[in-house]
CSV table of N, CA and C in Angstrom, one decimal:
chain,number,residue,atom,x,y,z
K,1,UNK,N,-4.1,5.7,-11.7
K,1,UNK,CA,-4.0,5.2,-10.4
K,1,UNK,C,-2.3,5.3,-9.5
K,2,UNK,N,-1.9,5.1,-10.4
K,2,UNK,CA,-0.3,5.2,-10.3
K,2,UNK,C,-0.1,6.9,-9.9
K,3,UNK,N,-0.7,7.6,-10.7
K,3,UNK,CA,-0.2,8.9,-11.0
K,3,UNK,C,-0.4,9.5,-9.2
K,4,UNK,N,-2.1,9.3,-9.0
K,4,UNK,CA,-3.1,9.6,-7.9
K,4,UNK,C,-2.1,8.8,-7.0
K,5,UNK,N,-1.8,8.1,-6.6
K,5,UNK,CA,-1.2,7.6,-5.6
K,5,UNK,C,0.1,7.8,-5.2
K,6,UNK,N,1.3,7.7,-6.0
K,6,UNK,CA,2.5,7.9,-6.1
K,6,UNK,C,2.8,9.4,-6.9
K,7,UNK,N,2.6,9.4,-8.2
K,7,UNK,CA,3.4,11.3,-8.5
K,7,UNK,C,2.8,12.0,-7.8
K,8,UNK,N,1.3,11.9,-7.5
K,8,UNK,CA,0.6,13.5,-6.9
K,8,UNK,C,0.9,13.7,-5.8
K,9,UNK,N,1.6,12.9,-4.7
K,9,UNK,CA,1.7,13.2,-3.2
K,9,UNK,C,3.4,13.6,-3.4
K,10,UNK,N,3.7,14.0,-2.0
K,10,UNK,CA,5.0,14.5,-2.1
K,10,UNK,C,5.7,13.5,-0.8
K,11,UNK,N,5.0,12.7,0.1
K,11,UNK,CA,5.7,12.4,1.2
K,11,UNK,C,4.7,11.0,0.9
K,12,UNK,N,3.1,10.6,1.7
K,12,UNK,CA,1.9,10.2,1.9
K,12,UNK,C,0.6,10.1,2.0
K,13,UNK,N,0.1,9.5,2.4
K,13,UNK,CA,-1.2,10.1,2.4
K,13,UNK,C,-2.2,9.4,4.0
K,14,UNK,N,-2.6,10.6,4.3
K,14,UNK,CA,-3.2,10.5,5.9
K,14,UNK,C,-4.7,9.9,5.2
K,15,UNK,N,-5.2,10.1,4.6
K,15,UNK,CA,-6.7,9.5,4.3
K,15,UNK,C,-6.4,9.3,2.5
K,16,UNK,N,-7.3,7.9,2.1
K,16,UNK,CA,-7.7,7.5,0.8
K,16,UNK,C,-9.1,8.0,0.4
K,17,UNK,N,-9.9,9.2,-0.4
K,17,UNK,CA,-10.5,8.9,-0.3
K,17,UNK,C,-11.8,8.9,-2.1
K,18,UNK,N,-12.2,9.3,-2.6
K,18,UNK,CA,-13.4,8.5,-2.8
K,18,UNK,C,-13.1,9.5,-4.2
K,19,UNK,N,-12.0,10.4,-4.5
K,19,UNK,CA,-11.5,11.0,-5.3
K,19,UNK,C,-10.9,9.3,-6.2
K,20,UNK,N,-10.5,8.4,-5.5
K,20,UNK,CA,-10.2,7.5,-6.5
K,20,UNK,C,-10.6,6.9,-7.3
K,21,UNK,N,-12.3,7.0,-6.8
K,21,UNK,CA,-13.3,6.1,-7.7
K,21,UNK,C,-13.8,7.2,-8.9
K,22,UNK,N,-13.3,8.2,-9.1
K,22,UNK,CA,-13.6,9.3,-10.0
K,22,UNK,C,-13.5,8.5,-11.1
K,23,UNK,N,-14.9,8.6,-12.2
K,23,UNK,CA,-15.1,8.0,-13.4
K,23,UNK,C,-15.3,6.6,-13.3
K,24,UNK,N,-15.8,6.2,-11.9
K,24,UNK,CA,-16.7,4.7,-11.6
K,24,UNK,C,-18.2,4.8,-11.8
K,25,UNK,N,-18.5,3.9,-12.6
K,25,UNK,CA,-20.0,3.8,-12.3
K,25,UNK,C,-20.7,4.3,-11.4
K,26,UNK,N,-21.6,4.8,-11.1
K,26,UNK,CA,-22.8,5.7,-9.7
K,26,UNK,C,-23.4,4.3,-9.2
K,27,UNK,N,-23.3,3.2,-9.9
K,27,UNK,CA,-23.8,2.2,-8.8
K,27,UNK,C,-22.8,1.5,-7.8
K,28,UNK,N,-21.7,1.8,-8.7
K,28,UNK,CA,-20.8,1.0,-7.9
K,28,UNK,C,-19.8,1.8,-7.1
K,29,UNK,N,-20.1,3.1,-7.3
K,29,UNK,CA,-19.8,4.4,-6.2
K,29,UNK,C,-20.9,3.9,-4.7
K,30,UNK,N,-21.9,3.9,-5.0
K,30,UNK,CA,-23.0,3.7,-4.0
K,30,UNK,C,-22.2,2.4,-3.0
K,31,UNK,N,-22.5,1.1,-4.3
K,31,UNK,CA,-22.4,0.2,-3.4
K,31,UNK,C,-20.8,0.0,-2.5
K,32,UNK,N,-19.8,1.1,-2.8
K,32,UNK,CA,-19.1,0.8,-1.9
K,32,UNK,C,-18.5,2.2,-0.8
K,33,UNK,N,-19.2,3.2,-1.3
K,33,UNK,CA,-18.9,4.3,-0.5
K,33,UNK,C,-20.5,4.7,0.4
K,34,UNK,N,-21.2,3.7,0.2
K,34,UNK,CA,-22.7,4.0,0.3
K,34,UNK,C,-23.3,5.4,0.0
K,35,UNK,N,-22.5,6.0,-1.0
K,35,UNK,CA,-23.1,7.6,-1.5
K,35,UNK,C,-22.4,8.7,-0.8
K,36,UNK,N,-21.0,8.6,0.6
K,36,UNK,CA,-20.7,9.4,0.4
K,36,UNK,C,-19.8,9.8,-0.7
K,37,UNK,N,-19.0,11.2,0.3
K,37,UNK,CA,-17.9,11.5,-0.9
K,37,UNK,C,-16.8,11.9,-0.2
K,38,UNK,N,-15.6,11.8,0.0
K,38,UNK,CA,-14.8,12.3,0.9
K,38,UNK,C,-13.9,12.4,-0.3
K,39,UNK,N,-13.0,13.6,0.9
K,39,UNK,CA,-11.3,13.3,-0.4
K,39,UNK,C,-10.4,12.9,0.2
K,40,UNK,N,-9.2,12.3,-0.4
K,40,UNK,CA,-8.0,12.2,0.2
K,40,UNK,C,-7.3,13.4,0.7
K,41,UNK,N,-6.5,12.8,1.4
K,41,UNK,CA,-6.3,14.0,2.4
K,41,UNK,C,-4.5,13.5,2.3
K,42,UNK,N,-3.5,14.5,2.0
K,42,UNK,CA,-1.9,13.9,2.4
K,42,UNK,C,-1.4,14.4,3.6
K,43,UNK,N,-0.2,13.7,3.4
K,43,UNK,CA,0.3,13.9,5.3
K,43,UNK,C,1.2,15.4,5.3
K,44,UNK,N,0.7,16.3,5.9
K,44,UNK,CA,1.4,17.4,5.4
K,44,UNK,C,1.9,17.9,6.5
K,45,UNK,N,2.5,18.9,7.0
K,45,UNK,CA,3.0,19.5,8.3
K,45,UNK,C,3.8,18.2,9.0
K,46,UNK,N,4.4,17.6,8.1
K,46,UNK,CA,5.5,17.0,9.0
K,46,UNK,C,7.0,17.4,8.9
K,47,UNK,N,7.7,17.2,9.7
K,47,UNK,CA,9.0,17.3,9.7
K,47,UNK,C,10.1,16.2,10.5
K,48,UNK,N,11.2,16.4,10.1
K,48,UNK,CA,11.9,15.0,10.4
K,48,UNK,C,12.5,15.9,12.5
K,49,UNK,N,12.6,14.8,12.9
K,49,UNK,CA,13.7,15.1,14.5
K,49,UNK,C,14.6,16.1,13.9
K,50,UNK,N,15.2,16.3,13.1
K,50,UNK,CA,16.2,17.4,12.9
K,50,UNK,C,16.0,18.1,12.5
K,51,UNK,N,14.6,18.5,12.0
K,51,UNK,CA,13.8,19.9,11.5
K,51,UNK,C,13.5,19.9,10.0
K,52,UNK,N,14.5,18.7,9.6
K,52,UNK,CA,14.3,19.1,8.2
K,52,UNK,C,12.7,18.9,7.4
K,53,UNK,N,12.7,18.9,6.2
K,53,UNK,CA,11.3,18.7,5.5
K,53,UNK,C,11.6,16.8,5.6
K,54,UNK,N,10.3,16.2,5.4
K,54,UNK,CA,9.9,14.6,5.3
K,54,UNK,C,10.6,14.1,3.9
K,55,UNK,N,11.1,13.3,4.0
K,55,UNK,CA,11.6,12.9,2.5
K,55,UNK,C,10.7,11.3,2.8
K,56,UNK,N,10.0,11.1,1.3
K,56,UNK,CA,9.9,10.0,1.1
K,56,UNK,C,10.5,8.4,1.0
K,57,UNK,N,9.8,7.6,1.8
K,57,UNK,CA,10.2,6.6,2.1
K,57,UNK,C,10.3,5.6,1.0
K,58,UNK,N,11.4,4.7,0.5
K,58,UNK,CA,11.1,3.7,-0.4
K,58,UNK,C,11.3,2.4,0.4
K,59,UNK,N,10.2,2.0,0.0
K,59,UNK,CA,9.6,0.3,0.7
K,59,UNK,C,11.2,-0.8,-0.2
K,60,UNK,N,12.3,-1.2,0.9
K,60,UNK,CA,12.8,-2.5,0.0
K,60,UNK,C,13.1,-3.4,0.6
K,61,UNK,N,14.3,-4.7,0.6
K,61,UNK,CA,14.1,-5.2,1.2
K,61,UNK,C,14.8,-4.7,2.8
K,62,UNK,N,15.5,-4.0,3.1
K,62,UNK,CA,15.9,-4.0,4.3
K,62,UNK,C,15.3,-3.0,5.3
K,63,UNK,N,13.8,-2.2,4.8
K,63,UNK,CA,12.7,-1.6,5.4
K,63,UNK,C,11.7,-2.1,5.7
K,64,UNK,N,11.6,-3.5,4.9
K,64,UNK,CA,10.6,-4.5,5.2
K,64,UNK,C,11.0,-5.4,6.5
K,65,UNK,N,12.2,-5.5,6.9
K,65,UNK,CA,12.9,-6.4,7.4
K,65,UNK,C,12.8,-5.6,8.9
K,66,UNK,N,13.2,-4.4,8.9
K,66,UNK,CA,13.5,-3.6,10.0
K,66,UNK,C,11.9,-2.8,10.7
K,67,UNK,N,11.1,-2.8,9.9
K,67,UNK,CA,10.1,-2.3,9.8
K,67,UNK,C,8.9,-3.5,10.3
K,68,UNK,N,7.5,-2.8,10.2
K,68,UNK,CA,6.4,-3.8,10.7
K,68,UNK,C,5.5,-4.3,9.7
K,69,UNK,N,6.4,-4.0,8.5
K,69,UNK,CA,5.3,-4.4,7.1
K,69,UNK,C,4.7,-6.2,7.1
K,70,UNK,N,3.6,-6.0,6.9
K,70,UNK,CA,3.1,-7.8,6.2
K,70,UNK,C,3.1,-7.5,5.5
K,71,UNK,N,2.4,-6.2,4.9
K,71,UNK,CA,1.7,-6.5,3.2
K,71,UNK,C,2.4,-5.1,2.4
K,72,UNK,N,2.2,-5.0,1.5
K,72,UNK,CA,3.0,-4.5,0.2
K,72,UNK,C,2.0,-4.8,-1.0
K,73,UNK,N,1.7,-3.4,-1.8
K,73,UNK,CA,0.9,-3.3,-3.0
K,73,UNK,C,2.0,-2.9,-4.0
K,74,UNK,N,2.3,-3.7,-5.3
K,74,UNK,CA,3.2,-2.7,-6.6
K,74,UNK,C,2.4,-2.7,-7.5
K,75,UNK,N,1.6,-1.2,-8.1
K,75,UNK,CA,1.2,-0.8,-8.9
K,75,UNK,C,2.1,-1.4,-10.2
K,76,UNK,N,1.4,-2.5,-10.9
K,76,UNK,CA,2.0,-2.6,-12.3
K,76,UNK,C,1.1,-2.2,-13.1
K,77,UNK,N,1.7,-2.5,-14.0
K,77,UNK,CA,0.9,-2.1,-15.6
K,77,UNK,C,-0.8,-2.7,-15.5
K,78,UNK,N,-0.5,-3.9,-15.1
K,78,UNK,CA,-2.1,-5.1,-15.6
K,78,UNK,C,-2.6,-4.9,-14.5
K,79,UNK,N,-2.5,-4.2,-13.4
K,79,UNK,CA,-3.4,-4.7,-12.0
K,79,UNK,C,-2.3,-4.1,-10.9
K,80,UNK,N,-2.4,-4.7,-9.2
K,80,UNK,CA,-2.1,-4.5,-7.9
K,80,UNK,C,-1.8,-5.8,-7.5
K,81,UNK,N,-0.5,-5.9,-7.1
K,81,UNK,CA,0.1,-6.8,-7.2
K,81,UNK,C,0.3,-7.5,-5.6
K,82,UNK,N,0.0,-7.9,-4.9
K,82,UNK,CA,-0.5,-8.0,-3.1
K,82,UNK,C,0.5,-8.9,-3.2
K,83,UNK,N,1.4,-8.0,-2.0
K,83,UNK,CA,2.6,-9.3,-1.1
K,83,UNK,C,2.5,-9.4,0.5
K,84,UNK,N,2.5,-10.9,0.2
K,84,UNK,CA,2.9,-11.3,2.0
K,84,UNK,C,4.4,-11.0,2.1
K,85,UNK,N,5.1,-10.0,3.2
K,85,UNK,CA,6.1,-10.0,3.5
K,85,UNK,C,6.7,-11.5,4.4
K,86,UNK,N,5.9,-12.4,4.8
K,86,UNK,CA,5.9,-13.6,5.1
K,86,UNK,C,6.5,-14.4,4.2
K,87,UNK,N,6.5,-14.5,2.5
K,87,UNK,CA,6.4,-15.2,2.1
K,87,UNK,C,7.4,-14.8,1.0
K,88,UNK,N,8.5,-15.8,0.6
K,88,UNK,CA,9.4,-15.0,-0.8
K,88,UNK,C,8.3,-14.9,-2.3
K,89,UNK,N,7.5,-16.0,-2.5
K,89,UNK,CA,6.9,-16.0,-3.6
K,89,UNK,C,6.2,-14.7,-4.2
K,90,UNK,N,5.9,-14.3,-5.4
K,90,UNK,CA,4.8,-12.6,-5.5
K,90,UNK,C,3.8,-13.4,-5.2
K,91,UNK,N,3.1,-12.3,-5.1
K,91,UNK,CA,1.7,-12.3,-4.6
K,91,UNK,C,0.7,-12.2,-6.0
K,92,UNK,N,-0.2,-12.4,-6.2
K,92,UNK,CA,-1.4,-12.3,-7.0
K,92,UNK,C,-1.5,-11.0,-7.1
K,93,UNK,N,-2.0,-10.7,-8.8
K,93,UNK,CA,-2.0,-9.6,-9.3
K,93,UNK,C,-3.5,-9.4,-9.9
K,94,UNK,N,-4.0,-8.5,-9.0
K,94,UNK,CA,-5.6,-8.2,-8.6
K,94,UNK,C,-5.6,-7.1,-10.4
K,95,UNK,N,-6.3,-7.9,-10.9
K,95,UNK,CA,-6.0,-6.8,-12.4
K,95,UNK,C,-7.1,-5.5,-12.2
K,96,UNK,N,-6.8,-4.1,-13.0
K,96,UNK,CA,-7.5,-2.8,-12.9
K,96,UNK,C,-9.0,-3.4,-13.5
K,97,UNK,N,-9.3,-4.3,-14.0
K,97,UNK,CA,-10.8,-4.4,-14.7
K,97,UNK,C,-11.5,-5.0,-13.0
K,98,UNK,N,-10.9,-5.7,-12.3
K,98,UNK,CA,-11.6,-6.4,-11.5
K,98,UNK,C,-12.3,-5.5,-10.5
K,99,UNK,N,-13.7,-6.6,-10.4
K,99,UNK,CA,-14.7,-5.5,-9.5
K,99,UNK,C,-14.2,-5.5,-8.2
K,100,UNK,N,-14.1,-4.7,-7.5
K,100,UNK,CA,-13.7,-3.8,-6.0
K,100,UNK,C,-14.6,-4.9,-5.3
K,101,UNK,N,-15.5,-4.9,-5.1
K,101,UNK,CA,-16.3,-6.0,-4.2
K,101,UNK,C,-15.5,-7.2,-4.0
K,102,UNK,N,-15.3,-7.9,-5.1
K,102,UNK,CA,-14.5,-9.4,-5.1
K,102,UNK,C,-13.9,-9.2,-4.4
K,103,UNK,N,-14.0,-10.9,-3.4
K,103,UNK,CA,-13.2,-11.4,-2.3
K,103,UNK,C,-12.0,-11.8,-2.7
K,104,UNK,N,-10.4,-11.5,-2.8
K,104,UNK,CA,-9.2,-12.1,-3.4
K,104,UNK,C,-9.1,-12.8,-2.2
K,105,UNK,N,-8.7,-13.9,-3.0
K,105,UNK,CA,-8.5,-14.9,-2.1
K,105,UNK,C,-6.7,-15.4,-2.0
K,106,UNK,N,-6.1,-15.1,-0.5
K,106,UNK,CA,-4.4,-15.2,-0.2
K,106,UNK,C,-3.8,-16.4,-0.9
K,107,UNK,N,-3.0,-16.4,-1.3
K,107,UNK,CA,-2.3,-17.7,-1.8
K,107,UNK,C,-1.5,-18.6,-0.6
K,108,UNK,N,-1.2,-17.7,0.3
K,108,UNK,CA,-0.4,-18.4,1.3
K,108,UNK,C,-1.2,-18.5,2.0
K,109,UNK,N,-0.2,-19.8,2.8
K,109,UNK,CA,-0.9,-20.4,4.5
K,109,UNK,C,-0.9,-18.9,5.6
K,110,UNK,N,-1.0,-18.6,6.4
K,110,UNK,CA,-1.1,-18.0,7.7
K,110,UNK,C,0.3,-18.4,8.1
K,111,UNK,N,1.2,-17.3,8.3
K,111,UNK,CA,2.5,-17.7,9.4
K,111,UNK,C,2.1,-18.2,10.5
K,112,UNK,N,3.4,-18.8,10.9
K,112,UNK,CA,3.1,-19.8,12.1
K,112,UNK,C,3.2,-18.3,13.1
K,113,UNK,N,4.2,-17.6,13.5
K,113,UNK,CA,4.2,-16.4,14.3
K,113,UNK,C,4.4,-15.2,13.7
K,114,UNK,N,4.0,-14.1,14.3
K,114,UNK,CA,4.8,-12.6,13.7
K,114,UNK,C,5.8,-12.3,14.3
K,115,UNK,N,6.4,-11.8,13.2
K,115,UNK,CA,7.9,-11.5,13.1
K,115,UNK,C,7.8,-9.8,13.9
K,116,UNK,N,8.9,-9.8,14.8
K,116,UNK,CA,8.6,-8.4,15.5
K,116,UNK,C,9.6,-7.4,14.9
K,117,UNK,N,9.4,-5.9,14.9
K,117,UNK,CA,10.7,-5.2,14.6
K,117,UNK,C,12.3,-5.5,14.9
K,118,UNK,N,12.7,-5.4,14.1
K,118,UNK,CA,14.1,-5.5,13.8
K,118,UNK,C,14.6,-7.2,13.7
K,119,UNK,N,13.4,-7.6,13.7
K,119,UNK,CA,13.6,-9.4,13.7
K,119,UNK,C,13.0,-9.7,12.2
K,120,UNK,N,13.8,-10.8,11.5
K,120,UNK,CA,13.3,-10.5,10.1
K,120,UNK,C,12.0,-11.8,9.6
K,121,UNK,N,11.2,-11.1,9.0
K,121,UNK,CA,10.2,-12.1,9.0
K,121,UNK,C,10.1,-13.7,8.5
K,122,UNK,N,10.0,-14.3,8.5
K,122,UNK,CA,9.8,-15.9,8.4
K,122,UNK,C,10.8,-15.9,6.7
K,123,UNK,N,10.3,-14.9,6.0
K,123,UNK,CA,10.9,-14.9,4.5
K,123,UNK,C,10.8,-13.7,4.0
K,124,UNK,N,11.8,-12.8,3.3
K,124,UNK,CA,11.3,-11.7,2.5
K,124,UNK,C,11.5,-12.0,1.3
K,125,UNK,N,10.2,-10.0,1.2
K,125,UNK,CA,10.2,-10.2,-0.3
K,125,UNK,C,11.4,-9.8,-1.3
K,126,UNK,N,11.2,-9.4,-2.6
K,126,UNK,CA,12.3,-9.5,-3.3
K,126,UNK,C,12.1,-8.0,-3.0
K,127,UNK,N,13.1,-7.1,-3.2
K,127,UNK,CA,13.3,-5.9,-3.2
K,127,UNK,C,11.6,-4.8,-4.2
K,128,UNK,N,11.3,-4.6,-4.1
K,128,UNK,CA,9.9,-3.8,-5.0
K,128,UNK,C,10.5,-2.5,-5.9
K,129,UNK,N,10.1,-2.8,-7.0
K,129,UNK,CA,11.0,-2.0,-8.0
K,129,UNK,C,9.5,-0.9,-7.5
K,130,UNK,N,8.6,-0.5,-7.1
K,130,UNK,CA,7.8,0.7,-7.3
K,130,UNK,C,7.5,1.5,-6.0
K,131,UNK,N,8.1,2.5,-6.2
K,131,UNK,CA,8.1,3.5,-4.5
K,131,UNK,C,6.8,3.9,-3.9
K,132,UNK,N,6.7,3.4,-2.6
K,132,UNK,CA,5.2,3.1,-1.9
K,132,UNK,C,5.6,4.0,-0.1
K,133,UNK,N,4.4,4.8,0.2
K,133,UNK,CA,4.7,5.3,1.5
K,133,UNK,C,4.4,4.3,2.6
K,134,UNK,N,5.0,4.3,3.8
K,134,UNK,CA,4.5,3.0,4.7
K,134,UNK,C,2.8,3.7,4.9
K,135,UNK,N,2.1,4.7,4.6
K,135,UNK,CA,1.1,4.7,5.2
K,135,UNK,C,0.2,3.9,4.2
K,136,UNK,N,0.9,4.0,2.6
K,136,UNK,CA,-0.5,3.3,2.0
K,136,UNK,C,-0.1,1.5,1.8
K,137,UNK,N,1.0,1.3,2.3
K,137,UNK,CA,1.4,0.1,2.2
K,137,UNK,C,1.2,-0.7,3.7
K,138,UNK,N,0.6,-0.2,4.8
K,138,UNK,CA,0.7,-0.8,5.8
K,138,UNK,C,-1.4,-1.3,6.1
K,139,UNK,N,-1.0,-2.5,6.1
K,139,UNK,CA,-2.4,-2.6,6.8
K,139,UNK,C,-2.3,-3.6,7.8
């Protein structure tokens, strides 16, 4: 998963496709996609305002505060950790073996108010060690 989501992309993802599910049981593929297939697409043809090639954005404590991130996903050897930037405590780790149709309950209460760009959230998450793009971390 980390090779597909992080290592094989220069900048970020425009669309994540069913190729993420390669090797999954056919019944699961049908349940998740209705039998349809589509390819993941990367963000191509991007340039910085100065005309230079785009750089991959690293999510850290500063970028979380100055952006409008609400959620982050950290790929761990044992699963995907779901982080809520409004709370300091680590999020749950969803095991790689978990059925993707399973509803995962968030352990955090809803924030009283949503922070706005440039305003620190109620609490910020510790800097993530994983590299992610804005596209695949924003929900």
